[in-house]
CSV table of C-alpha atoms in Angstrom, one decimal:
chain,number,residue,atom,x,y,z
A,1,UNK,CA,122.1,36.7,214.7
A,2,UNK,CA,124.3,39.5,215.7
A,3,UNK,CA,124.9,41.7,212.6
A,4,UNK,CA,126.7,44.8,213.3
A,5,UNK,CA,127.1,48.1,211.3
A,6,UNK,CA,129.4,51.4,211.9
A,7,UNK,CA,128.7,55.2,212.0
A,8,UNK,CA,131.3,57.5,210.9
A,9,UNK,CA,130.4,61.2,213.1
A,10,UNK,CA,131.9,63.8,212.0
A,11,UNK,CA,131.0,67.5,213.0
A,12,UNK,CA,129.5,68.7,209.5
A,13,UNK,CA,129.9,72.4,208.0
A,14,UNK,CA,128.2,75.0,205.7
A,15,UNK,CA,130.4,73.9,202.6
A,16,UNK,CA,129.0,70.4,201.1
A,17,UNK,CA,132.7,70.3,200.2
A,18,UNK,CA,133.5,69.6,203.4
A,19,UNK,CA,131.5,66.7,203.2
A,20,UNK,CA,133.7,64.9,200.6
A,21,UNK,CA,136.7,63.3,202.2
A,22,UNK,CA,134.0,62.0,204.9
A,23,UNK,CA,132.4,59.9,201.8
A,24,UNK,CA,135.8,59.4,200.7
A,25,UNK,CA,136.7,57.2,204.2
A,26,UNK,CA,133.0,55.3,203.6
A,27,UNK,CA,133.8,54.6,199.9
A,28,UNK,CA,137.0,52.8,201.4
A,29,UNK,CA,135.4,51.4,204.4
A,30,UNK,CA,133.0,49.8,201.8
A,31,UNK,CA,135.8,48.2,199.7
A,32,UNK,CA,137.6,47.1,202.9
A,33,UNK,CA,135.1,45.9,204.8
A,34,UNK,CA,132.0,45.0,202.6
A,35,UNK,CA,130.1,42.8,205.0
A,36,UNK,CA,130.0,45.3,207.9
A,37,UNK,CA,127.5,48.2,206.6
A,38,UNK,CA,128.7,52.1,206.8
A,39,UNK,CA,127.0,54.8,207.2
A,40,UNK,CA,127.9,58.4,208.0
A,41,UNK,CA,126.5,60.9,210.4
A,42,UNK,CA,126.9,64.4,211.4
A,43,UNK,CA,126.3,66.8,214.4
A,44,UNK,CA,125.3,69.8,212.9
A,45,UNK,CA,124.4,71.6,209.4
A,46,UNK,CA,124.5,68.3,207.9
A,47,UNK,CA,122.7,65.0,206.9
A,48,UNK,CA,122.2,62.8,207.9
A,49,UNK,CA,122.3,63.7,211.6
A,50,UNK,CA,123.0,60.4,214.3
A,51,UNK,CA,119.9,59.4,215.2
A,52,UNK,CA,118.9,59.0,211.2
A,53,UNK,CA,122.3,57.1,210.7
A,54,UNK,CA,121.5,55.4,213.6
A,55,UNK,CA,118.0,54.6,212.3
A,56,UNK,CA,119.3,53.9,208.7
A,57,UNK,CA,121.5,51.1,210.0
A,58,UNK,CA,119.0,48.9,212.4
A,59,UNK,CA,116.4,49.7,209.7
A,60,UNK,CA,119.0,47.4,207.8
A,61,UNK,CA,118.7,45.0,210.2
A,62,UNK,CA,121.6,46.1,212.5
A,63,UNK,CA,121.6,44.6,215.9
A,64,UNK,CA,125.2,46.5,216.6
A,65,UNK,CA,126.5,49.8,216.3
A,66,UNK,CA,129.6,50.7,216.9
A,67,UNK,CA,130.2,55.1,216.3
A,68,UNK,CA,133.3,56.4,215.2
A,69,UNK,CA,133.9,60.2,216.2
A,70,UNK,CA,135.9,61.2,213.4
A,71,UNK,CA,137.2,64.1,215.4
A,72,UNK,CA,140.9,65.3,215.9
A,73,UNK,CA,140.4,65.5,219.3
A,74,UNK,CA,137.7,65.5,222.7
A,75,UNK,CA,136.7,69.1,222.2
A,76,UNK,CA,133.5,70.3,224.0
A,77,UNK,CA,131.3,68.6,221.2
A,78,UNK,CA,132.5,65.3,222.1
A,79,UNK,CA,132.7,65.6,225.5
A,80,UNK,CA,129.2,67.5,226.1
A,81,UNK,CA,127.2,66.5,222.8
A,82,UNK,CA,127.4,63.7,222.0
A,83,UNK,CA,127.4,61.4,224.9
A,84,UNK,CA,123.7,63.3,224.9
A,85,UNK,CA,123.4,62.3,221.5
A,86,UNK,CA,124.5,58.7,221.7
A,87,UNK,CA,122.2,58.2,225.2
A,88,UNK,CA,119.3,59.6,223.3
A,89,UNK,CA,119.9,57.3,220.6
A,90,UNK,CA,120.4,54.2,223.2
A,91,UNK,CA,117.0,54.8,224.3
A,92,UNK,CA,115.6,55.6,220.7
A,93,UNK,CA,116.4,51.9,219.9
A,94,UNK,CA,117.1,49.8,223.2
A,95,UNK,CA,117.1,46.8,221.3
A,96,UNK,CA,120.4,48.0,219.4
A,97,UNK,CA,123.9,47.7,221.1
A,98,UNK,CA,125.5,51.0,220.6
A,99,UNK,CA,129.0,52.0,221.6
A,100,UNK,CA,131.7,54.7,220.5
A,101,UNK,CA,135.5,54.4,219.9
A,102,UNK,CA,137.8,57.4,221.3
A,103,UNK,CA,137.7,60.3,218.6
A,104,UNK,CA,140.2,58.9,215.8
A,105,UNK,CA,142.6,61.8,216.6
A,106,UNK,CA,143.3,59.7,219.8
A,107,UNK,CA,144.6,56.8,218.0
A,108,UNK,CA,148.6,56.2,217.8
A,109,UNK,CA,148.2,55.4,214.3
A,110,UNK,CA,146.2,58.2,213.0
A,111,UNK,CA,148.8,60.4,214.7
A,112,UNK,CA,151.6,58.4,213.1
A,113,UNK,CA,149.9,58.5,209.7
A,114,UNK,CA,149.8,61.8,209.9
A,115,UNK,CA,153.5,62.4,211.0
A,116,UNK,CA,154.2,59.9,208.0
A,117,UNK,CA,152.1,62.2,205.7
A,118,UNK,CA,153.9,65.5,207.2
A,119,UNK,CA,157.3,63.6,206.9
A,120,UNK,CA,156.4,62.7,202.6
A,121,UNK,CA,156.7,66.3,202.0
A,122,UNK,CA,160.3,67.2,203.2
């Protein structure tokens, strides 16, 4: 049985306030789409980090992981780090499918959600 989980990445900060909106998007993750696990993961000066999301999950008994870079756009952590990351992940656990969207800033809708939210306020 194929039983697949996601990973919300975002970059992580200093400020564990930061942090909030990030558990936020899981807590509604969660309520939309209880049968498919979340978890979140950071790049830096946050936990946990990919690999221990990663781990986490197929610990679970995830067979699937599909990443979501929860990034505005492919800056140099996206486009250098983390394919690094992810690779060392793939051969971490090379009996796990594990795959990445596009960074969510990419996304028609996100950008249109966002115009919708900028648009609320005139």
């Amino acid at each position: 049985m194929n039983t697949k989980a996601i990973v919300l990445f975002g970059h992580g900060a200093r400020d564990v306030r930061w942090r909030e909106p990030f558990d936020r998007l899981a807590s509604l993750w969660k309520a939309q789409h209880p049968s498919t696990p979340v978890e979140l993961a950071f790049l830096e000066l946050m936990e946990p980090n990919l690999e221990q999301a990663i781990a986490s999950q197929v610990a679970a008994g995830a067979t699937e992981v599909v990443v979501v870079p929860v990034f505005f756009g492919q800056g140099g952590h996206l486009r250098n780090d983390f394919p690094v990351l992810l690779s060392a992940c793939r051969e971490k656990f090379p009996g796990v499918t594990l795959s990445a969207t596009p960074a969510v800033g990419d996304d028609l809708a996100v950008l249109q959600a966002i115009i919708d939210f900028g648009a609320r306020a005139l």
